[in-house]
Short mmCIF file of C-alpha atoms in Angstrom, two decimals:
data_model
loop_
_atom_site.label_atom_id
_atom_site.label_comp_id
_atom_site.label_asym_id
_atom_site.label_seq_id
_atom_site.Cartn_x
_atom_site.Cartn_y
_atom_site.Cartn_z
CA UNK A 7 77.97 151.12 109.18
CA UNK A 8 81.07 151.00 111.34
CA UNK A 9 78.93 151.02 114.49
CA UNK A 10 76.94 148.15 113.09
CA UNK A 11 80.10 146.17 112.40
CA UNK A 12 81.36 146.88 115.92
CA UNK A 13 78.02 145.79 117.33
CA UNK A 14 78.08 142.57 115.33
CA UNK A 15 81.67 141.86 116.33
CA UNK A 16 80.93 142.50 119.99
CA UNK A 17 77.85 140.30 119.87
CA UNK A 18 79.93 137.51 118.38
CA UNK A 19 82.53 137.96 121.09
CA UNK A 20 79.86 137.76 123.78
CA UNK A 21 78.37 134.60 122.28
CA UNK A 22 81.85 133.10 122.01
CA UNK A 23 82.51 133.93 125.68
CA UNK A 24 79.19 132.34 126.64
CA UNK A 25 80.23 129.14 124.88
CA UNK A 26 83.82 129.26 126.09
CA UNK A 27 84.61 131.48 129.11
CA UNK A 28 88.24 131.66 128.00
CA UNK A 29 87.09 133.98 125.21
CA UNK A 30 86.05 136.47 127.89
CA UNK A 31 89.59 137.83 127.74
CA UNK A 32 88.80 139.70 124.53
CA UNK A 33 85.81 141.43 126.08
CA UNK A 34 88.01 142.31 129.05
CA UNK A 35 90.68 143.85 126.82
CA UNK A 36 88.11 145.96 125.01
CA UNK A 37 86.51 147.32 128.16
CA UNK A 38 89.12 147.44 130.88
CA UNK A 39 90.02 151.14 130.63
CA UNK A 40 86.39 152.15 130.39
CA UNK A 41 85.34 150.27 133.52
CA UNK A 42 88.38 151.36 135.47
CA UNK A 43 87.95 154.99 134.43
CA UNK A 44 84.27 154.86 135.38
CA UNK A 45 85.13 153.64 138.87
CA UNK A 46 88.22 155.77 139.33
CA UNK A 47 86.22 158.84 138.32
CA UNK A 48 84.01 158.27 141.34
CA UNK A 49 86.49 156.76 143.75
CA UNK A 50 89.70 158.70 143.98
CA UNK A 51 91.61 155.93 145.75
CA UNK A 52 93.56 153.83 143.27
CA UNK A 53 93.69 150.65 145.39
CA UNK A 54 89.91 150.70 145.90
CA UNK A 55 89.35 151.47 142.23
CA UNK A 56 91.48 148.49 141.25
CA UNK A 57 89.72 146.17 143.70
CA UNK A 58 86.28 147.23 142.49
CA UNK A 59 87.34 146.94 138.84
CA UNK A 60 88.61 143.41 139.47
CA UNK A 61 85.36 142.51 141.15
CA UNK A 62 83.28 143.92 138.31
CA UNK A 63 85.06 141.70 135.82
CA UNK A 64 84.91 138.65 138.05
CA UNK A 65 81.15 139.15 138.39
CA UNK A 66 80.80 139.72 134.68
CA UNK A 67 82.67 136.50 133.95
CA UNK A 68 80.53 134.63 136.44
CA UNK A 69 77.34 136.03 134.96
CA UNK A 70 78.21 136.03 131.28
CA UNK A 71 75.84 133.09 130.71
CA UNK A 72 72.91 135.20 131.87
CA UNK A 73 73.72 138.11 129.61
CA UNK A 74 71.08 138.78 126.97
CA UNK A 75 71.83 140.85 123.94
CA UNK A 76 69.46 143.85 123.75
CA UNK A 77 71.37 146.02 121.33
CA UNK A 78 73.28 147.95 123.99
CA UNK A 79 77.07 147.84 124.17
CA UNK A 80 78.61 145.26 126.45
CA UNK A 81 80.30 148.13 128.31
CA UNK A 82 76.87 149.41 129.39
CA UNK A 83 76.24 146.07 131.12
CA UNK A 84 79.67 146.21 132.75
CA UNK A 85 79.15 149.79 133.90
CA UNK A 86 75.77 148.76 135.29
CA UNK A 87 77.54 146.14 137.42
CA UNK A 88 80.11 148.76 138.40
CA UNK A 89 77.38 151.24 139.38
CA UNK A 90 75.69 148.69 141.63
CA UNK A 91 79.02 147.81 143.21
CA UNK A 92 79.81 151.45 143.79
CA UNK A 93 76.41 151.87 145.44
CA UNK A 94 77.13 148.88 147.68
CA UNK A 95 80.56 150.27 148.42
CA UNK A 96 79.21 153.65 149.50
CA UNK A 97 76.44 152.03 151.43
CA UNK A 98 78.99 150.12 153.45
CA UNK A 99 80.82 153.35 154.10
CA UNK A 100 77.58 155.05 155.14
CA UNK A 101 77.50 157.34 152.15
CA UNK A 102 74.53 157.71 149.84
CA UNK A 103 75.34 158.43 146.24
CA UNK A 104 73.04 157.17 143.53
CA UNK A 105 74.35 156.13 140.16
CA UNK A 106 71.52 156.32 137.65
CA UNK A 107 71.98 153.07 135.79
CA UNK A 108 69.05 153.65 133.47
CA UNK A 109 70.50 156.95 132.51
CA UNK A 110 73.80 155.26 131.81
CA UNK A 111 72.15 152.82 129.53
CA UNK A 112 70.32 155.51 127.66
CA UNK A 113 73.01 158.10 127.43
CA UNK A 114 75.74 155.59 126.68
CA UNK A 115 79.11 155.98 128.19
CA UNK A 116 79.86 159.16 129.97
CA UNK A 117 82.12 161.42 127.89
CA UNK A 118 84.39 162.22 130.81
CA UNK A 119 84.85 158.55 131.55
CA UNK A 120 85.54 157.81 127.92
CA UNK A 121 88.09 160.64 127.83
CA UNK A 122 89.83 159.35 130.90
CA UNK A 123 89.89 155.81 129.56
CA UNK A 124 91.50 157.15 126.40
CA UNK A 125 94.10 159.03 128.44
CA UNK A 126 95.09 155.87 130.30
CA UNK A 127 95.55 154.09 126.99
CA UNK A 128 97.63 156.92 125.57
CA UNK A 129 100.11 156.71 128.44
CA UNK A 130 101.10 153.26 127.19
CA UNK A 131 102.02 154.78 123.85
CA UNK A 132 104.44 157.36 125.25
CA UNK A 133 108.18 157.02 124.69
CA UNK A 134 109.67 154.74 127.34
CA UNK A 135 111.49 157.42 129.34
CA UNK A 136 108.44 159.70 129.39
CA UNK A 137 106.13 156.83 130.33
CA UNK A 138 108.45 155.85 133.14
CA UNK A 139 108.44 159.37 134.55
CA UNK A 140 104.63 159.59 134.37
CA UNK A 141 104.17 156.22 136.09
CA UNK A 142 106.69 157.02 138.83
CA UNK A 143 105.27 160.48 139.36
CA UNK A 144 101.52 159.82 139.27
CA UNK A 145 101.15 156.15 140.14
CA UNK A 146 104.01 155.69 142.62
CA UNK A 147 103.83 159.39 143.59
CA UNK A 148 107.58 159.80 143.72
CA UNK A 149 109.27 163.16 143.88
CA UNK A 150 111.28 164.51 141.00
CA UNK A 151 114.46 163.96 142.98
CA UNK A 152 113.68 160.31 143.64
CA UNK A 153 112.89 159.70 139.99
CA UNK A 154 116.07 161.48 138.92
CA UNK A 155 118.11 159.25 141.23
CA UNK A 156 116.40 156.11 140.00
CA UNK A 157 116.82 156.97 136.34
CA UNK A 158 120.28 158.40 136.78
CA UNK A 159 119.34 161.73 135.24
CA UNK A 160 119.28 165.32 136.48
CA UNK A 161 116.16 166.74 138.09
CA UNK A 162 115.90 169.27 135.28
CA UNK A 163 115.89 166.47 132.70
CA UNK A 164 113.15 164.62 134.58
CA UNK A 165 111.03 167.75 134.80
CA UNK A 166 111.56 168.24 131.09
CA UNK A 167 110.41 164.66 130.42
CA UNK A 168 107.37 165.20 132.63
CA UNK A 169 106.48 168.38 130.74
CA UNK A 170 106.92 166.74 127.34
CA UNK A 171 104.84 163.72 128.33
CA UNK A 172 101.94 165.84 129.54
CA UNK A 173 102.19 168.03 126.47
CA UNK A 174 102.08 164.95 124.21
CA UNK A 175 99.08 163.54 126.04
CA UNK A 176 97.24 166.86 125.87
CA UNK A 177 97.84 167.14 122.12
CA UNK A 178 96.75 163.58 121.48
CA UNK A 179 93.61 164.02 123.56
CA UNK A 180 92.76 167.22 121.72
CA UNK A 181 93.28 165.60 118.32
CA UNK A 182 90.90 162.82 119.27
CA UNK A 183 88.17 164.88 120.83
CA UNK A 184 88.26 168.24 119.08
CA UNK B 13 107.15 183.16 130.08
CA UNK B 14 110.19 181.10 129.34
CA UNK B 15 109.88 177.39 128.84
CA UNK B 16 112.05 176.72 131.89
CA UNK B 17 109.72 178.82 134.01
CA UNK B 18 106.71 176.95 132.61
CA UNK B 19 108.31 173.61 133.43
CA UNK B 20 109.14 174.71 136.96
CA UNK B 21 105.67 176.15 137.50
CA UNK B 22 104.09 172.95 136.21
CA UNK B 23 106.18 170.78 138.52
CA UNK B 24 105.35 172.91 141.56
CA UNK B 25 101.64 172.73 140.73
CA UNK B 26 101.87 168.95 140.28
CA UNK B 27 103.49 168.69 143.73
CA UNK B 28 100.52 170.47 145.22
CA UNK B 29 98.11 168.37 143.16
CA UNK B 30 99.68 165.13 144.35
CA UNK B 31 99.57 166.29 147.95
CA UNK B 32 95.77 166.16 147.63
CA UNK B 33 95.21 169.82 148.21
CA UNK B 34 93.72 170.88 144.87
CA UNK B 35 92.44 174.14 146.26
CA UNK B 36 95.91 175.32 147.11
CA UNK B 37 97.09 175.31 143.53
CA UNK B 38 98.20 178.84 142.82
CA UNK B 39 97.30 180.84 139.78
CA UNK B 40 99.25 179.39 136.89
CA UNK B 41 99.98 180.09 133.27
CA UNK B 42 97.32 179.00 130.74
CA UNK B 43 99.59 176.31 129.26
CA UNK B 44 100.38 174.99 132.70
CA UNK B 45 96.70 174.97 133.58
CA UNK B 46 95.90 172.79 130.57
CA UNK B 47 98.68 170.36 131.40
CA UNK B 48 97.61 170.33 135.00
CA UNK B 49 94.18 169.14 133.86
CA UNK B 50 95.83 166.15 132.22
CA UNK B 51 97.96 165.56 135.31
CA UNK B 52 94.87 165.58 137.54
CA UNK B 53 93.32 162.82 135.43
CA UNK B 54 96.51 160.77 135.70
CA UNK B 55 96.37 160.66 139.49
CA UNK B 56 93.99 157.73 139.37
CA UNK B 57 95.77 155.93 136.55
CA UNK B 58 95.96 152.17 137.23
CA UNK B 59 99.26 150.50 138.00
CA UNK B 60 100.91 149.34 134.78
CA UNK B 61 100.80 145.68 135.78
CA UNK B 62 97.29 145.71 137.19
CA UNK B 63 95.63 145.16 133.83
CA UNK B 64 97.75 142.11 132.99
CA UNK B 65 97.42 140.64 136.48
CA UNK B 66 93.66 140.92 136.41
CA UNK B 67 93.56 139.33 132.98
CA UNK B 68 95.66 136.46 134.28
CA UNK B 69 93.29 135.92 137.18
CA UNK B 70 90.27 136.04 134.92
CA UNK B 71 91.84 133.55 132.56
CA UNK B 72 92.48 131.20 135.46
CA UNK B 73 88.89 131.55 136.58
CA UNK B 74 87.58 131.11 133.03
CA UNK B 75 89.66 127.98 132.60
CA UNK B 76 88.37 126.53 135.83
CA UNK B 77 84.81 127.32 134.75
CA UNK B 78 85.18 125.80 131.30
CA UNK B 79 87.06 122.70 132.45
CA UNK B 80 84.91 121.90 135.44
CA UNK B 81 81.66 123.05 133.82
CA UNK B 82 80.67 124.12 137.23
CA UNK B 83 78.41 126.80 138.57
CA UNK B 84 79.50 130.41 138.32
CA UNK B 85 82.98 131.14 139.51
CA UNK B 86 83.18 132.19 143.15
CA UNK B 87 83.90 135.87 143.22
CA UNK B 88 86.57 135.53 145.86
CA UNK B 89 88.24 132.56 144.32
CA UNK B 90 91.42 134.54 144.15
CA UNK B 91 92.12 136.67 147.18
CA UNK B 92 92.60 140.35 146.63
CA UNK B 93 95.99 140.24 148.18
CA UNK B 94 97.13 137.93 145.39
CA UNK B 95 96.54 140.65 142.85
CA UNK B 96 99.49 142.58 144.15
CA UNK B 97 102.24 140.23 143.29
CA UNK B 98 105.82 140.71 144.10
CA UNK B 99 108.44 140.93 141.42
CA UNK B 100 109.64 137.41 142.26
CA UNK B 101 106.14 136.02 141.78
CA UNK B 102 105.99 137.58 138.38
CA UNK B 103 109.33 136.18 137.35
CA UNK B 104 108.88 132.68 138.75
CA UNK B 105 105.16 132.01 139.12
CA UNK B 106 105.72 128.24 139.28
CA UNK B 107 107.94 128.60 142.32
CA UNK B 108 107.05 131.77 144.12
CA UNK B 109 103.58 132.50 142.79
CA UNK B 110 100.37 130.54 142.34
CA UNK B 111 101.58 128.51 139.44
CA UNK B 112 101.38 129.11 135.76
CA UNK B 113 98.15 128.72 133.81
CA UNK B 114 96.49 125.57 135.10
CA UNK B 115 99.65 124.29 136.74
CA UNK B 116 99.73 124.68 140.46
CA UNK B 117 102.92 125.46 142.32
CA UNK B 118 104.88 122.32 143.16
CA UNK B 119 108.16 123.30 144.61
CA UNK B 120 109.42 119.73 144.78
CA UNK B 121 109.10 119.48 141.00
CA UNK B 122 110.92 122.73 140.62
CA UNK B 123 113.70 121.52 142.89
CA UNK B 124 113.98 118.25 140.96
CA UNK B 125 114.16 120.13 137.71
CA UNK B 126 116.87 122.41 139.05
CA UNK B 127 118.82 119.41 140.35
CA UNK B 128 118.53 117.55 137.04
CA UNK B 129 119.70 120.58 135.12
CA UNK B 130 122.57 121.11 137.54
CA UNK B 131 123.71 117.50 137.14
CA UNK B 132 123.50 117.75 133.36
CA UNK B 133 125.45 120.98 133.38
CA UNK B 134 128.08 119.48 135.68
CA UNK B 135 128.49 116.48 133.38
CA UNK B 136 128.92 118.73 130.37
CA UNK B 137 131.51 120.83 132.19
CA UNK B 138 133.36 117.78 133.51
CA UNK B 139 133.51 116.15 130.09
CA UNK B 140 134.85 119.39 128.65
CA UNK B 141 137.52 119.63 131.32
CA UNK B 142 138.47 115.98 130.86
CA UNK B 143 138.78 116.46 127.14
CA UNK B 144 140.96 119.51 127.69
CA UNK B 145 143.26 117.72 130.11
CA UNK B 146 143.49 114.51 128.05
CA UNK B 147 143.96 116.05 124.68
CA UNK B 148 146.79 113.70 123.80
CA UNK B 149 144.70 110.64 124.64
CA UNK B 150 141.75 111.60 122.55
CA UNK B 151 143.70 112.77 119.54
CA UNK B 152 142.58 111.07 116.41
CA UNK B 153 145.16 108.56 115.37
CA UNK B 154 145.80 106.48 112.32
CA UNK B 155 146.54 102.86 112.85
CA UNK B 156 148.07 100.94 110.07
CA UNK B 157 147.00 97.37 109.94
CA UNK B 158 150.09 95.47 108.91
CA UNK B 159 149.63 94.10 105.43
CA UNK B 160 148.69 90.51 105.69
CA UNK B 161 149.72 88.89 102.50
CA UNK B 162 149.27 85.44 103.92
CA UNK B 163 145.81 85.27 102.45
CA UNK B 164 147.29 85.67 99.03
CA UNK B 165 149.59 82.68 99.44
CA UNK B 166 148.04 79.34 98.50
CA UNK B 167 148.38 76.66 101.12
CA UNK B 168 149.43 74.11 98.55
CA UNK B 169 151.79 75.51 95.97
CA UNK B 170 150.46 74.80 92.51
CA UNK B 171 153.07 73.17 90.40
CA UNK B 172 151.39 74.09 87.16
CA UNK B 173 150.74 77.72 87.87
CA UNK B 174 154.13 79.16 87.39
CA UNK B 175 155.04 82.68 86.55
CA UNK B 176 157.98 84.62 85.39
CA UNK B 177 159.67 84.81 82.06
CA UNK B 178 162.46 86.25 80.07
CA UNK B 179 163.59 87.12 76.64
CA UNK B 180 166.54 88.12 74.64
CA UNK B 181 167.77 88.35 71.11
CA UNK B 182 170.67 89.43 69.07
CA UNK B 183 168.93 92.07 66.97
CA UNK B 184 168.77 89.66 64.02
CA UNK B 185 166.48 90.27 61.07
CA UNK B 186 164.40 87.18 61.66
CA UNK B 187 162.64 85.74 64.65
CA UNK B 188 164.23 82.99 66.64
CA UNK B 189 163.22 79.52 65.41
CA UNK B 190 161.66 76.80 67.44
CA UNK B 191 164.08 74.75 69.38
CA UNK B 192 164.86 73.19 72.71
CA UNK B 193 165.81 75.12 75.79
CA UNK B 194 169.23 75.00 77.34
CA UNK B 195 169.74 73.74 80.84
CA UNK B 196 167.63 75.42 83.48
CA UNK B 197 169.22 76.72 86.60
CA UNK B 198 168.68 79.55 89.06
CA UNK B 199 171.93 81.25 88.16
CA UNK B 200 173.00 82.25 84.72
CA UNK B 201 176.52 83.00 83.56
CA UNK B 202 176.14 82.61 79.84
CA UNK B 203 172.93 83.23 77.96
CA UNK B 204 171.88 80.68 75.30
CA UNK B 205 172.39 81.41 71.62
CA UNK B 206 171.20 79.76 68.41
CA UNK B 207 174.00 81.34 66.43
CA UNK B 208 177.10 81.30 68.53
CA UNK B 209 178.95 84.54 68.03
CA UNK B 210 182.07 83.55 69.90
CA UNK B 211 183.22 80.23 68.69
CA UNK B 212 186.32 80.09 70.90
CA UNK B 213 185.59 81.55 74.30
CA UNK B 214 188.44 81.68 76.72
CA UNK B 215 186.28 80.13 79.39
CA UNK B 216 183.49 77.98 78.08
CA UNK B 217 180.43 77.89 80.28
CA UNK B 218 177.29 76.02 79.55
CA UNK B 219 174.41 78.37 78.61
CA UNK B 220 171.66 78.57 81.17
CA UNK B 221 168.15 80.03 81.45
CA UNK B 222 167.00 81.10 84.85
CA UNK B 223 164.20 78.76 85.68
CA UNK B 224 163.51 76.23 88.37
CA UNK B 225 165.41 73.09 87.42
CA UNK B 226 162.38 70.94 88.06
CA UNK B 227 160.53 72.58 85.17
CA UNK B 228 160.70 70.44 82.12
CA UNK B 229 159.73 71.80 78.75
CA UNK B 230 159.91 68.85 76.41
CA UNK B 231 161.41 69.31 73.00
CA UNK B 232 163.10 66.76 70.80
CA UNK B 233 164.75 69.33 68.55
CA UNK B 234 168.50 69.15 68.42
CA UNK B 235 169.16 72.86 68.22
CA UNK B 236 168.63 75.52 70.81
CA UNK B 237 165.72 77.83 70.21
CA UNK B 238 162.48 79.19 71.53
CA UNK B 239 160.15 76.32 72.48
CA UNK B 240 157.17 78.69 72.59
CA UNK B 241 157.29 79.63 68.89
CA UNK B 242 156.43 77.55 65.83
CA UNK B 243 158.86 79.23 63.43
CA UNK B 244 160.93 76.56 61.68
CA UNK B 245 164.00 78.51 60.63
CA UNK B 246 166.38 79.84 59.59
CA UNK B 247 168.72 79.90 62.53
CA UNK B 248 168.59 83.23 64.37
CA UNK B 249 169.05 84.60 67.82
CA UNK B 250 165.93 86.72 67.32
CA UNK B 251 165.14 90.36 66.98
CA UNK B 252 165.38 91.16 70.66
CA UNK B 253 168.29 92.41 72.64
CA UNK B 254 170.49 91.12 75.36
CA UNK B 255 172.52 88.44 73.59
CA UNK B 256 170.15 85.55 73.96
CA UNK B 257 167.20 84.05 72.08
CA UNK B 258 163.87 85.70 71.27
CA UNK B 259 162.29 89.05 70.72
CA UNK B 260 162.42 90.28 74.26
CA UNK B 261 165.24 91.69 76.27
CA UNK B 262 167.69 90.14 78.63
CA UNK B 263 169.49 86.86 78.81
CA UNK B 264 166.51 84.53 78.57
CA UNK B 265 164.41 82.97 75.87
CA UNK B 266 161.16 84.42 74.57
CA UNK B 267 159.33 87.71 74.35
CA UNK B 268 159.68 88.75 77.95
CA UNK B 269 162.29 90.52 79.95
CA UNK B 270 164.95 88.87 81.99
CA UNK B 271 166.77 85.61 82.09
CA UNK B 272 163.84 83.24 82.18
CA UNK B 273 161.62 81.78 79.53
CA UNK B 274 158.33 83.16 78.24
CA UNK B 275 156.44 86.41 78.27
CA UNK B 276 157.07 87.41 81.85
CA UNK B 277 159.66 89.30 83.69
CA UNK B 278 162.68 88.50 85.75
CA UNK B 279 163.23 84.81 85.39
CA UNK B 280 161.21 81.66 85.62
CA UNK B 281 158.66 80.52 83.13
CA UNK B 282 155.12 81.18 82.04
CA UNK B 283 154.57 84.91 81.92
CA UNK B 284 154.21 87.53 84.62
CA UNK B 285 156.19 87.77 87.77
CA UNK B 286 157.02 85.30 90.44
CA UNK B 287 154.22 85.00 92.93
CA UNK B 288 154.84 84.22 96.56
CA UNK B 289 153.97 80.65 97.37
CA UNK B 290 154.13 79.53 93.76
CA UNK B 291 157.01 77.43 92.60
CA UNK B 292 158.78 77.58 95.92
CA UNK B 293 158.88 81.37 96.09
CA UNK B 294 158.67 82.74 99.63
CA UNK B 295 156.73 85.87 100.57
CA UNK B 296 158.53 89.16 101.03
CA UNK B 297 158.36 90.68 104.48
CA UNK B 298 158.04 94.37 105.18
CA UNK B 299 160.88 95.46 107.43
CA UNK B 300 160.34 99.23 107.28
CA UNK B 301 156.81 100.47 106.95
CA UNK B 302 156.05 104.04 107.97
CA UNK B 303 152.37 104.68 108.63
CA UNK B 304 150.38 106.63 106.09
CA UNK B 305 148.85 109.95 107.09
CA UNK B 306 145.17 110.69 107.01
CA UNK B 307 144.07 113.21 104.42
CA UNK B 308 142.38 116.25 106.02
CA UNK B 309 139.13 115.80 104.11
CA UNK B 310 138.88 112.11 105.06
CA UNK B 311 139.57 112.94 108.71
CA UNK B 312 136.94 115.63 108.67
CA UNK B 313 134.43 113.25 107.12
CA UNK B 314 135.55 110.46 109.50
CA UNK B 315 136.07 108.30 106.42
CA UNK B 316 137.54 104.84 106.96
CA UNK B 317 138.35 101.87 104.81
CA UNK B 318 141.02 99.72 103.26
CA UNK B 319 143.06 100.31 100.13
CA UNK B 320 144.67 97.43 98.22
CA UNK B 321 147.88 98.25 96.43
CA UNK B 322 149.48 95.99 93.86
CA UNK B 323 153.25 96.26 93.71
CA UNK B 324 156.39 94.48 92.73
CA UNK B 325 158.85 93.84 95.50
CA UNK B 326 162.17 93.77 93.76
CA UNK B 327 165.06 91.52 94.57
CA UNK B 328 166.60 94.49 96.31
CA UNK B 329 163.55 94.80 98.61
CA UNK B 330 162.30 98.04 97.11
CA UNK B 331 158.69 98.43 95.96
CA UNK B 332 158.13 99.22 92.32
CA UNK B 333 155.23 99.59 89.92
CA UNK B 334 152.89 100.45 92.76
CA UNK B 335 149.31 100.56 91.53
CA UNK B 336 146.03 100.99 93.33
CA UNK B 337 144.05 97.79 93.01
CA UNK B 338 141.17 98.90 95.24
CA UNK B 339 140.63 102.59 95.66
CA UNK B 340 139.16 104.44 98.64
CA UNK B 341 139.19 108.06 97.53
CA UNK B 342 139.17 111.30 99.53
CA UNK B 343 142.92 111.63 99.12
CA UNK B 344 143.65 108.38 100.98
CA UNK B 345 144.91 106.58 97.85
CA UNK B 346 147.63 109.18 97.41
CA UNK B 347 148.55 108.98 101.09
CA UNK B 348 148.81 105.19 100.89
CA UNK B 349 151.00 105.36 97.77
CA UNK B 350 153.18 107.98 99.40
CA UNK B 351 153.74 105.79 102.46
CA UNK B 352 154.24 102.47 100.67
CA UNK B 353 156.82 103.99 98.34
CA UNK B 354 159.02 104.36 101.42
CA UNK B 355 158.58 100.80 102.57
CA UNK B 356 161.42 98.37 102.43
CA UNK B 357 161.08 94.61 102.26
CA UNK B 358 163.06 91.55 102.93
CA UNK B 359 162.80 90.21 99.36
CA UNK B 360 161.05 87.05 98.35
CA UNK B 361 163.37 84.07 98.03
CA UNK B 362 163.42 81.25 95.58
CA UNK B 363 165.93 78.52 96.07
CA UNK B 364 167.91 80.77 98.30
CA UNK B 365 167.99 83.61 95.82
CA UNK B 366 166.08 86.90 96.13
CA UNK B 367 163.57 87.32 93.35
CA UNK B 368 161.11 90.01 92.36
CA UNK B 369 157.55 89.12 93.20
CA UNK B 370 154.19 90.65 92.63
CA UNK B 371 152.25 91.16 95.84
CA UNK B 372 149.12 92.90 97.00
CA UNK B 373 149.31 95.07 100.09
CA UNK B 374 146.34 96.21 102.16
CA UNK B 375 146.53 99.60 103.79
CA UNK B 376 143.77 100.15 106.29
CA UNK B 377 142.73 103.59 107.40
CA UNK B 378 140.94 103.67 110.75
CA UNK B 379 140.01 106.54 113.02
CA UNK B 380 140.06 105.89 116.75
#
């Protein structure tokens, strides 16, 4: 019943975005982490993952009028665009790596991707000091010493925050998936 | 394994993980290994501001699409480099970025806005400084408008409208009978009597009532008496006091007070007080008139107006019987009374003699 409600809501959002492209923002909010995680799972470079994610959404916005509702989640359509873009990307680089789009559509969203998307969302919910340490450490790739200097805390305290943040994320992930 | 050791081991493993050499991660504790799995996933986490920046770009593109109703949005409408915005661009997108929403960057407008605000701020500051340095000039002050009683003085003195009066009596049992008046003059030495108590005075002086000599009250009666009554007799000086005729008090004739005739006060004839401009009575002139203060509540409310006071200016120049004829309220009536009580006048004159007169005084309260 809940899935049906979600499906109906999403369909309404898509139809609203087809009438008024400004409503596309809601579809973007609902699917950003999923698309980014899907791309980042396959491309380990953050800058490239961000560029490709941006392009997926720009294409989706441009092609929203052509979208036809067939009962599949909107994310499947977005991930299909992402898969094609990844294929183009690897082709340019001379690599061959097929993304089975049909399989994606049938199997739904990959569990690992979904898990990663959830993790990225959970980081936003961390306490401010822990979130700051995680962002500095894993996004900006700063050393513990640099973070300690920036935050005005001891290195031991920063390591402690890092440990607590990862522990919190692990527990939250487990509670959601186990 | 102690918690400190776990934390240290985790941090060392993360260092290796971030260096890109996953294989080199040494054997670690089970807890650390689990956390390291989470850390590995976080390596590709998007920048915190990437999500909002991309949304902003999409919104811009969507707006352009909906407003122009054009063909699909060009994919490269916004260059990739624009996605990584500097901190300044985020803070001031209308100056340093690409604009805000549908508004493009127009630095001239921004400069004009800054200049206008700067001028406004300067004016505010300058006015504040001026006010501070000219505090004495801008202090709220009370200006008393000198009472102009000229409007109350008729241009042509009315001969028939006379005021004043007097009364007397000898505390007799009966009222004074009707009779003629004695001689009228502006100065009295001996009051009139119907029954003369001192038959042989050492210095006989003709009895007088204080009244303008030109006033003529006709009576053919031979005896002295009160011309305003219709009592026939018997002879009596009246029930009043003051050794004269009537039921009043003083040296006059009638029911009033004073040396005049009638129901008034102070001399003259006809009731009431002398009025400036009537019967040759001049107007009193204020010679000492301290300004009234403003009441705090009226000042706060910036309340203004004029109060009319009715008062008797005595022959000695002092105000008496001060009453509020037109009120203003908010404590200003009391302030006006307080001030006018201290006033001193050059008394009204009649035939060269100071007389008490009834006047109205306007006290204006103005805030400047």
